[in-house]
PDB file of C-alpha atoms in Angstrom:
ATOM      1  CA  MET A   1       0.000   0.000   0.000  1.00  0.00           C
ATOM      2  CA  ARG A   2       1.349   3.404  -0.942  1.00  0.00           C
ATOM      3  CA  TYR A   3       0.871   6.528   1.150  1.00  0.00           C
ATOM      4  CA  PHE A   4       1.616  10.173   0.486  1.00  0.00           C
ATOM      5  CA  ILE A   5       2.601  12.520   3.276  1.00  0.00           C
ATOM      6  CA  GLU A   6       2.221  16.271   2.948  1.00  0.00           C
ATOM      7  CA  LEU A   7       4.717  18.165   5.057  1.00  0.00           C
ATOM      8  CA  ALA A   8       6.374  21.494   5.778  1.00  0.00           C
ATOM      9  CA  TYR A   9       9.769  22.303   7.197  1.00  0.00           C
ATOM     10  CA  ASN A  10      12.160  25.053   8.138  1.00  0.00           C
ATOM     11  CA  GLY A  11      15.385  24.203   6.343  1.00  0.00           C
ATOM     12  CA  LYS A  12      17.755  26.203   8.539  1.00  0.00           C
ATOM     13  CA  ASN A  13      19.144  23.200  10.425  1.00  0.00           C
ATOM     14  CA  TYR A  14      19.325  20.796   7.480  1.00  0.00           C
ATOM     15  CA  HIS A  15      21.717  20.135   4.666  1.00  0.00           C
ATOM     16  CA  GLY A  16      18.839  19.974   2.211  1.00  0.00           C
ATOM     17  CA  TRP A  17      16.135  17.396   1.619  1.00  0.00           C
ATOM     18  CA  GLN A  18      18.130  14.439   0.349  1.00  0.00           C
ATOM     19  CA  ILE A  19      20.011  11.936   2.493  1.00  0.00           C
ATOM     20  CA  GLN A  20      23.776  12.314   2.245  1.00  0.00           C
ATOM     21  CA  PRO A  21      26.781  11.129   4.234  1.00  0.00           C
ATOM     22  CA  ARG A  22      27.945  13.131   7.257  1.00  0.00           C
ATOM     23  CA  ALA A  23      25.120  15.682   7.024  1.00  0.00           C
ATOM     24  CA  ILE A  24      21.638  15.934   8.536  1.00  0.00           C
ATOM     25  CA  SER A  25      18.786  16.013   6.006  1.00  0.00           C
ATOM     26  CA  VAL A  26      15.003  16.296   6.191  1.00  0.00           C
ATOM     27  CA  GLN A  27      14.559  12.974   4.412  1.00  0.00           C
ATOM     28  CA  GLU A  28      16.759  11.201   6.952  1.00  0.00           C
ATOM     29  CA  LYS A  29      14.762  12.557   9.902  1.00  0.00           C
ATOM     30  CA  ILE A  30      11.444  11.435   8.416  1.00  0.00           C
ATOM     31  CA  ASN A  31      12.804   8.008   7.422  1.00  0.00           C
ATOM     32  CA  LYS A  32      13.938   7.382  10.978  1.00  0.00           C
ATOM     33  CA  ALA A  33      10.659   8.583  12.488  1.00  0.00           C
ATOM     34  CA  ILE A  34       8.452   6.418  10.231  1.00  0.00           C
ATOM     35  CA  SER A  35      10.752   3.423  10.668  1.00  0.00           C
ATOM     36  CA  THR A  36      10.525   3.808  14.448  1.00  0.00           C
ATOM     37  CA  ILE A  37       6.720   3.849  14.412  1.00  0.00           C
ATOM     38  CA  LEU A  38       6.333   0.946  11.975  1.00  0.00           C
ATOM     39  CA  ARG A  39       9.310  -1.012  13.358  1.00  0.00           C
ATOM     40  CA  LYS A  40      10.549  -1.563   9.841  1.00  0.00           C
ATOM     41  CA  GLU A  41      13.032   0.279   7.664  1.00  0.00           C
ATOM     42  CA  ILE A  42      11.174   2.801   5.507  1.00  0.00           C
ATOM     43  CA  ASN A  43      12.670   5.022   2.822  1.00  0.00           C
ATOM     44  CA  ILE A  44      10.505   7.869   1.564  1.00  0.00           C
ATOM     45  CA  VAL A  45      10.658   9.382  -1.931  1.00  0.00           C
ATOM     46  CA  GLY A  46      10.234  13.159  -2.101  1.00  0.00           C
ATOM     47  CA  ALA A  47       8.638  15.378  -4.723  1.00  0.00           C
ATOM     48  CA  GLY A  48      12.024  16.969  -5.318  1.00  0.00           C
ATOM     49  CA  ARG A  49      15.215  18.105  -3.689  1.00  0.00           C
ATOM     50  CA  THR A  50      15.701  21.341  -1.812  1.00  0.00           C
ATOM     51  CA  ASP A  51      19.206  22.628  -1.146  1.00  0.00           C
ATOM     52  CA  ALA A  52      20.748  23.265   2.256  1.00  0.00           C
ATOM     53  CA  GLY A  53      18.872  25.990   4.113  1.00  0.00           C
ATOM     54  CA  VAL A  54      15.874  26.062   1.763  1.00  0.00           C
ATOM     55  CA  HIS A  55      12.407  25.805   3.339  1.00  0.00           C
ATOM     56  CA  ALA A  56       9.145  24.170   2.272  1.00  0.00           C
ATOM     57  CA  SER A  57       5.621  25.204   3.215  1.00  0.00           C
ATOM     58  CA  GLN A  58       4.331  22.325   1.099  1.00  0.00           C
ATOM     59  CA  MET A  59       6.261  19.209   0.171  1.00  0.00           C
ATOM     60  CA  PHE A  60       5.077  15.683  -0.610  1.00  0.00           C
ATOM     61  CA  ALA A  61       6.722  12.290  -0.265  1.00  0.00           C
ATOM     62  CA  HIS A  62       5.573   8.685  -0.647  1.00  0.00           C
ATOM     63  CA  PHE A  63       6.374   5.382   1.023  1.00  0.00           C
ATOM     64  CA  ASP A  64       5.055   1.812   0.977  1.00  0.00           C
ATOM     65  CA  VAL A  65       3.649  -0.347   3.776  1.00  0.00           C
ATOM     66  CA  GLU A  66       2.097  -3.811   3.897  1.00  0.00           C
ATOM     67  CA  ALA A  67      -0.922  -2.928   6.033  1.00  0.00           C
ATOM     68  CA  PRO A  68      -3.149   0.158   6.480  1.00  0.00           C
ATOM     69  CA  LEU A  69      -1.812   2.863   8.766  1.00  0.00           C
ATOM     70  CA  ASN A  70      -3.592   3.677  12.015  1.00  0.00           C
ATOM     71  CA  ASP A  71      -5.702   6.832  12.195  1.00  0.00           C
ATOM     72  CA  ASN A  72      -3.266   8.363  14.672  1.00  0.00           C
ATOM     73  CA  PHE A  73      -0.201   7.776  12.472  1.00  0.00           C
ATOM     74  CA  THR A  74       0.238  11.479  11.621  1.00  0.00           C
ATOM     75  CA  TYR A  75      -0.031  12.421  15.297  1.00  0.00           C
ATOM     76  CA  LYS A  76       2.587   9.837  16.281  1.00  0.00           C
ATOM     77  CA  LEU A  77       4.907  10.977  13.504  1.00  0.00           C
ATOM     78  CA  ASN A  78       4.749  14.609  14.585  1.00  0.00           C
ATOM     79  CA  ALA A  79       5.396  13.581  18.173  1.00  0.00           C
ATOM     80  CA  ILE A  80       8.715  12.004  17.136  1.00  0.00           C
ATOM     81  CA  LEU A  81       9.886  14.552  14.571  1.00  0.00           C
ATOM     82  CA  PRO A  82      11.730  17.740  15.561  1.00  0.00           C
ATOM     83  CA  ASP A  83       9.628  20.894  15.761  1.00  0.00           C
ATOM     84  CA  ASP A  84      11.005  22.283  12.495  1.00  0.00           C
ATOM     85  CA  ILE A  85       9.463  19.425  10.464  1.00  0.00           C
ATOM     86  CA  VAL A  86       5.667  19.033  10.488  1.00  0.00           C
ATOM     87  CA  ILE A  87       3.534  16.362   8.792  1.00  0.00           C
ATOM     88  CA  LEU A  88       0.349  18.058   7.608  1.00  0.00           C
ATOM     89  CA  LYS A  89      -1.495  15.063   6.178  1.00  0.00           C
ATOM     90  CA  THR A  90      -1.161  11.340   5.418  1.00  0.00           C
ATOM     91  CA  GLN A  91      -3.143   9.992   2.476  1.00  0.00           C
ATOM     92  CA  LEU A  92      -3.578   6.587   0.862  1.00  0.00           C
ATOM     93  CA  VAL A  93      -2.970   6.733  -2.918  1.00  0.00           C
ATOM     94  CA  HIS A  94      -2.917   4.217  -5.750  1.00  0.00           C
ATOM     95  CA  ASN A  95       0.073   1.880  -5.833  1.00  0.00           C
ATOM     96  CA  ASP A  96       1.661   3.500  -8.895  1.00  0.00           C
ATOM     97  CA  ALA A  97       1.497   7.047  -7.533  1.00  0.00           C
ATOM     98  CA  HIS A  98       4.895   8.727  -7.429  1.00  0.00           C
ATOM     99  CA  ALA A  99       5.675  11.871  -5.449  1.00  0.00           C
ATOM    100  CA  ARG A 100       8.413  12.998  -7.817  1.00  0.00           C
ATOM    101  CA  PHE A 101       7.445  11.818 -11.296  1.00  0.00           C
ATOM    102  CA  ASP A 102       3.709  12.512 -11.016  1.00  0.00           C
ATOM    103  CA  ALA A 103       4.105  16.148  -9.956  1.00  0.00           C
ATOM    104  CA  LEU A 104       2.578  18.350 -12.661  1.00  0.00           C
ATOM    105  CA  SER A 105       3.848  21.659 -11.338  1.00  0.00           C
ATOM    106  CA  ARG A 106       5.971  23.104  -8.568  1.00  0.00           C
ATOM    107  CA  SER A 107       5.926  26.629  -7.163  1.00  0.00           C
ATOM    108  CA  TYR A 108       8.549  28.544  -5.236  1.00  0.00           C
ATOM    109  CA  GLU A 109       8.665  31.898  -3.500  1.00  0.00           C
ATOM    110  CA  TYR A 110      11.789  33.903  -2.763  1.00  0.00           C
ATOM    111  CA  LYS A 111      11.347  36.401   0.072  1.00  0.00           C
ATOM    112  CA  ILE A 112      13.335  39.615   0.370  1.00  0.00           C
ATOM    113  CA  TRP A 113      12.962  42.101   3.224  1.00  0.00           C
ATOM    114  CA  LEU A 114      13.715  45.676   2.222  1.00  0.00           C
ATOM    115  CA  GLY A 115      15.388  46.928   5.377  1.00  0.00           C
ATOM    116  CA  ARG A 116      16.260  45.263   8.669  1.00  0.00           C
ATOM    117  CA  ASN A 117      14.041  42.895  10.629  1.00  0.00           C
ATOM    118  CA  PRO A 118      15.655  40.797  13.381  1.00  0.00           C
ATOM    119  CA  PHE A 119      12.668  38.422  13.492  1.00  0.00           C
ATOM    120  CA  LEU A 120      12.985  37.433   9.829  1.00  0.00           C
ATOM    121  CA  LEU A 121      16.717  36.796   9.635  1.00  0.00           C
ATOM    122  CA  ASP A 122      16.250  33.051   9.041  1.00  0.00           C
ATOM    123  CA  THR A 123      13.513  33.306   6.392  1.00  0.00           C
ATOM    124  CA  THR A 124      14.325  36.356   4.258  1.00  0.00           C
ATOM    125  CA  TRP A 125      17.270  37.884   2.465  1.00  0.00           C
ATOM    126  CA  GLN A 126      17.522  41.401   3.837  1.00  0.00           C
ATOM    127  CA  LEU A 127      18.595  44.287   1.609  1.00  0.00           C
ATOM    128  CA  HIS A 128      19.345  47.359   3.686  1.00  0.00           C
ATOM    129  CA  HIS A 129      20.262  50.141   1.276  1.00  0.00           C
ATOM    130  CA  GLN A 130      19.737  49.006  -2.307  1.00  0.00           C
ATOM    131  CA  GLN A 131      16.996  50.652  -4.337  1.00  0.00           C
ATOM    132  CA  LEU A 132      15.334  48.192  -6.706  1.00  0.00           C
ATOM    133  CA  ASN A 133      13.391  49.003  -9.862  1.00  0.00           C
ATOM    134  CA  ILE A 134      10.647  46.405  -9.466  1.00  0.00           C
ATOM    135  CA  ASP A 135       8.943  47.349 -12.746  1.00  0.00           C
ATOM    136  CA  LEU A 136      12.111  46.434 -14.639  1.00  0.00           C
ATOM    137  CA  MET A 137      12.436  43.228 -12.632  1.00  0.00           C
ATOM    138  CA  ASN A 138       8.923  42.189 -13.641  1.00  0.00           C
ATOM    139  CA  LYS A 139       9.574  43.032 -17.293  1.00  0.00           C
ATOM    140  CA  ALA A 140      12.639  40.794 -17.206  1.00  0.00           C
ATOM    141  CA  ALA A 141      10.785  38.033 -15.325  1.00  0.00           C
ATOM    142  CA  ALA A 142       8.129  37.944 -18.064  1.00  0.00           C
ATOM    143  CA  ILE A 143      10.853  36.994 -20.550  1.00  0.00           C
ATOM    144  CA  LEU A 144      11.095  33.608 -18.827  1.00  0.00           C
ATOM    145  CA  TYR A 145       7.808  32.642 -20.496  1.00  0.00           C
ATOM    146  CA  ASP A 146       9.436  32.890 -23.916  1.00  0.00           C
ATOM    147  CA  TYR A 147      12.150  30.296 -23.283  1.00  0.00           C
ATOM    148  CA  GLU A 148      12.501  26.650 -22.272  1.00  0.00           C
ATOM    149  CA  ASP A 149      16.269  26.113 -22.037  1.00  0.00           C
ATOM    150  CA  PHE A 150      17.528  27.544 -18.746  1.00  0.00           C
ATOM    151  CA  GLU A 151      21.030  26.111 -18.666  1.00  0.00           C
ATOM    152  CA  CYS A 152      22.369  29.563 -17.755  1.00  0.00           C
ATOM    153  CA  PHE A 153      20.585  29.313 -14.373  1.00  0.00           C
ATOM    154  CA  SER A 154      21.626  25.725 -13.582  1.00  0.00           C
ATOM    155  CA  LYS A 155      24.509  24.455 -11.503  1.00  0.00           C
ATOM    156  CA  VAL A 156      27.334  23.542 -13.857  1.00  0.00           C
ATOM    157  CA  LYS A 157      27.889  20.026 -12.544  1.00  0.00           C
ATOM    158  CA  THR A 158      24.509  18.309 -12.709  1.00  0.00           C
ATOM    159  CA  ASP A 159      23.285  14.964 -14.041  1.00  0.00           C
ATOM    160  CA  VAL A 160      20.119  16.144 -15.821  1.00  0.00           C
ATOM    161  CA  HIS A 161      19.401  15.035 -19.381  1.00  0.00           C
ATOM    162  CA  THR A 162      17.775  18.317 -20.384  1.00  0.00           C
ATOM    163  CA  PHE A 163      17.776  21.918 -19.205  1.00  0.00           C
ATOM    164  CA  ASN A 164      14.267  22.512 -20.523  1.00  0.00           C
ATOM    165  CA  CYS A 165      11.571  23.798 -18.163  1.00  0.00           C
ATOM    166  CA  THR A 166       8.192  25.377 -18.860  1.00  0.00           C
ATOM    167  CA  VAL A 167       7.670  28.448 -16.667  1.00  0.00           C
ATOM    168  CA  THR A 168       3.992  29.261 -16.101  1.00  0.00           C
ATOM    169  CA  ASN A 169       4.271  32.062 -13.549  1.00  0.00           C
ATOM    170  CA  ALA A 170       7.042  34.520 -12.751  1.00  0.00           C
ATOM    171  CA  LYS A 171       6.391  37.816 -11.008  1.00  0.00           C
ATOM    172  CA  TRP A 172       7.483  40.071  -8.173  1.00  0.00           C
ATOM    173  CA  ILE A 173       4.942  41.300  -5.616  1.00  0.00           C
ATOM    174  CA  ARG A 174       5.716  43.936  -2.999  1.00  0.00           C
ATOM    175  CA  ASN A 175       3.754  44.169   0.233  1.00  0.00           C
ATOM    176  CA  GLY A 176       5.202  46.896   2.386  1.00  0.00           C
ATOM    177  CA  ASN A 177       8.819  45.983   3.069  1.00  0.00           C
ATOM    178  CA  GLU A 178       8.364  42.404   1.892  1.00  0.00           C
ATOM    179  CA  LEU A 179       9.271  41.729  -1.737  1.00  0.00           C
ATOM    180  CA  THR A 180       8.438  38.226  -2.960  1.00  0.00           C
ATOM    181  CA  PHE A 181       9.292  36.519  -6.229  1.00  0.00           C
ATOM    182  CA  HIS A 182       6.700  33.933  -7.268  1.00  0.00           C
ATOM    183  CA  ILE A 183       7.642  31.318  -9.852  1.00  0.00           C
ATOM    184  CA  SER A 184       5.942  28.132 -11.073  1.00  0.00           C
ATOM    185  CA  ALA A 185       7.114  25.573 -13.626  1.00  0.00           C
ATOM    186  CA  ASN A 186       6.714  21.932 -14.556  1.00  0.00           C
ATOM    187  CA  ARG A 187      10.234  21.295 -13.246  1.00  0.00           C
ATOM    188  CA  PHE A 188      13.259  23.186 -11.919  1.00  0.00           C
ATOM    189  CA  LEU A 189      16.984  22.770 -12.333  1.00  0.00           C
ATOM    190  CA  ARG A 190      19.378  22.692  -9.390  1.00  0.00           C
ATOM    191  CA  ASN A 191      19.893  26.205  -8.029  1.00  0.00           C
ATOM    192  CA  MET A 192      17.663  27.606 -10.789  1.00  0.00           C
ATOM    193  CA  VAL A 193      15.386  29.851  -8.715  1.00  0.00           C
ATOM    194  CA  ARG A 194      18.202  31.376  -6.687  1.00  0.00           C
ATOM    195  CA  ALA A 195      20.184  32.118  -9.863  1.00  0.00           C
ATOM    196  CA  ILE A 196      17.160  33.685 -11.547  1.00  0.00           C
ATOM    197  CA  VAL A 197      16.527  35.876  -8.501  1.00  0.00           C
ATOM    198  CA  GLY A 198      20.172  36.950  -8.372  1.00  0.00           C
ATOM    199  CA  THR A 199      20.075  37.943 -12.039  1.00  0.00           C
ATOM    200  CA  LEU A 200      16.752  39.777 -11.667  1.00  0.00           C
ATOM    201  CA  ILE A 201      18.210  41.697  -8.737  1.00  0.00           C
ATOM    202  CA  ASP A 202      20.949  42.893 -11.109  1.00  0.00           C
ATOM    203  CA  VAL A 203      18.176  44.139 -13.397  1.00  0.00           C
ATOM    204  CA  GLY A 204      16.507  45.888 -10.454  1.00  0.00           C
ATOM    205  CA  LEU A 205      19.778  47.552  -9.486  1.00  0.00           C
ATOM    206  CA  GLU A 206      20.126  48.550 -13.161  1.00  0.00           C
ATOM    207  CA  LYS A 207      23.482  46.798 -13.418  1.00  0.00           C
ATOM    208  CA  ILE A 208      22.112  45.015 -16.475  1.00  0.00           C
ATOM    209  CA  THR A 209      19.199  45.778 -18.799  1.00  0.00           C
ATOM    210  CA  VAL A 210      16.091  43.760 -19.557  1.00  0.00           C
ATOM    211  CA  ASN A 211      17.638  42.983 -22.943  1.00  0.00           C
ATOM    212  CA  ASP A 212      20.815  41.813 -21.190  1.00  0.00           C
ATOM    213  CA  PHE A 213      18.661  39.390 -19.199  1.00  0.00           C
ATOM    214  CA  LYS A 214      17.351  37.964 -22.458  1.00  0.00           C
ATOM    215  CA  LYS A 215      20.883  37.586 -23.828  1.00  0.00           C
ATOM    216  CA  ILE A 216      21.962  35.765 -20.659  1.00  0.00           C
ATOM    217  CA  ILE A 217      19.249  33.145 -21.174  1.00  0.00           C
ATOM    218  CA  GLU A 218      20.257  32.723 -24.804  1.00  0.00           C
ATOM    219  CA  SER A 219      23.937  32.344 -23.840  1.00  0.00           C
ATOM    220  CA  LYS A 220      23.220  29.129 -21.890  1.00  0.00           C
ATOM    221  CA  ASN A 221      26.264  30.097 -19.820  1.00  0.00           C
ATOM    222  CA  ARG A 222      26.020  30.088 -16.015  1.00  0.00           C
ATOM    223  CA  SER A 223      28.938  32.499 -15.688  1.00  0.00           C
ATOM    224  CA  LYS A 224      26.926  35.168 -17.524  1.00  0.00           C
ATOM    225  CA  ALA A 225      24.067  35.097 -14.999  1.00  0.00           C
ATOM    226  CA  GLY A 226      23.984  36.720 -11.573  1.00  0.00           C
ATOM    227  CA  VAL A 227      24.999  35.304  -8.220  1.00  0.00           C
ATOM    228  CA  SER A 228      22.993  32.642  -6.444  1.00  0.00           C
ATOM    229  CA  VAL A 229      21.120  34.452  -3.674  1.00  0.00           C
ATOM    230  CA  PRO A 230      21.101  33.047  -0.088  1.00  0.00           C
ATOM    231  CA  ALA A 231      19.083  29.874   0.458  1.00  0.00           C
ATOM    232  CA  LYS A 232      17.238  31.161   3.545  1.00  0.00           C
ATOM    233  CA  GLY A 233      14.812  33.274   1.494  1.00  0.00           C
ATOM    234  CA  LEU A 234      13.638  30.386  -0.698  1.00  0.00           C
ATOM    235  CA  PHE A 235      10.459  28.372  -0.060  1.00  0.00           C
ATOM    236  CA  LEU A 236       8.922  25.480  -1.954  1.00  0.00           C
ATOM    237  CA  THR A 237       5.264  26.483  -1.628  1.00  0.00           C
ATOM    238  CA  LYS A 238       3.149  24.203  -3.799  1.00  0.00           C
ATOM    239  CA  VAL A 239       3.315  20.856  -5.591  1.00  0.00           C
ATOM    240  CA  ILE A 240       0.378  19.905  -7.823  1.00  0.00           C
ATOM    241  CA  TYR A 241      -0.856  16.408  -8.715  1.00  0.00           C
ATOM    242  CA  ASP A 242      -3.961  15.418 -10.613  1.00  0.00           C
ATOM    243  CA  TYR A 243      -5.094  12.993  -7.888  1.00  0.00           C
ATOM    244  CA  ILE A 244      -4.565  15.079  -4.738  1.00  0.00           C
TER     245      ILE A 244
END
């Protein structure tokens, strides 16, 4: 029997989602907690990978069991997990359901605080003095709809077979001192969102033009794009399936 879990986590204390040697990951913590409850080794499969320090307000993962879970399984799981990882829901799905491959769309938000706020140090990138031209940043962001190959925003050493992604939403929204970049696509490359944000910030600072942004995409060269902004401002916010 296959189950999906919906979860959220603060990524500050973790070296990303995926299990890796000599580093604490979100996946490892959940594996251990489920295995403890079921008294059997369980390995979950996530909807994707988030880098070290990146957060998720909605993430999904699946795992298999031989018998139905008890109604209080979610409660027990949250009782074992650390406070910065929360299971929101456990749901029985069909046996072929796959948290990663069945995801139709993923959405991220990157949060910037314009000024200083000591209470948001772990969840925003704070810009104290820079003046950003948000209109130009949105004009550049709209260019993402016109392209599919985003190699220029990908980590150089990666094992993907294609750099193609279909972006369906990309815009900046300001609410007081909070400036948030919203982006949705069918898939994302490693480090892609943080590299896009870094390059759009260069547009906002008027270091490069909107046309320069277009040329960077066409170059397919990571060295042409902007810096990768800090992980702490990035949130995975939504994963869409056709059966959930």
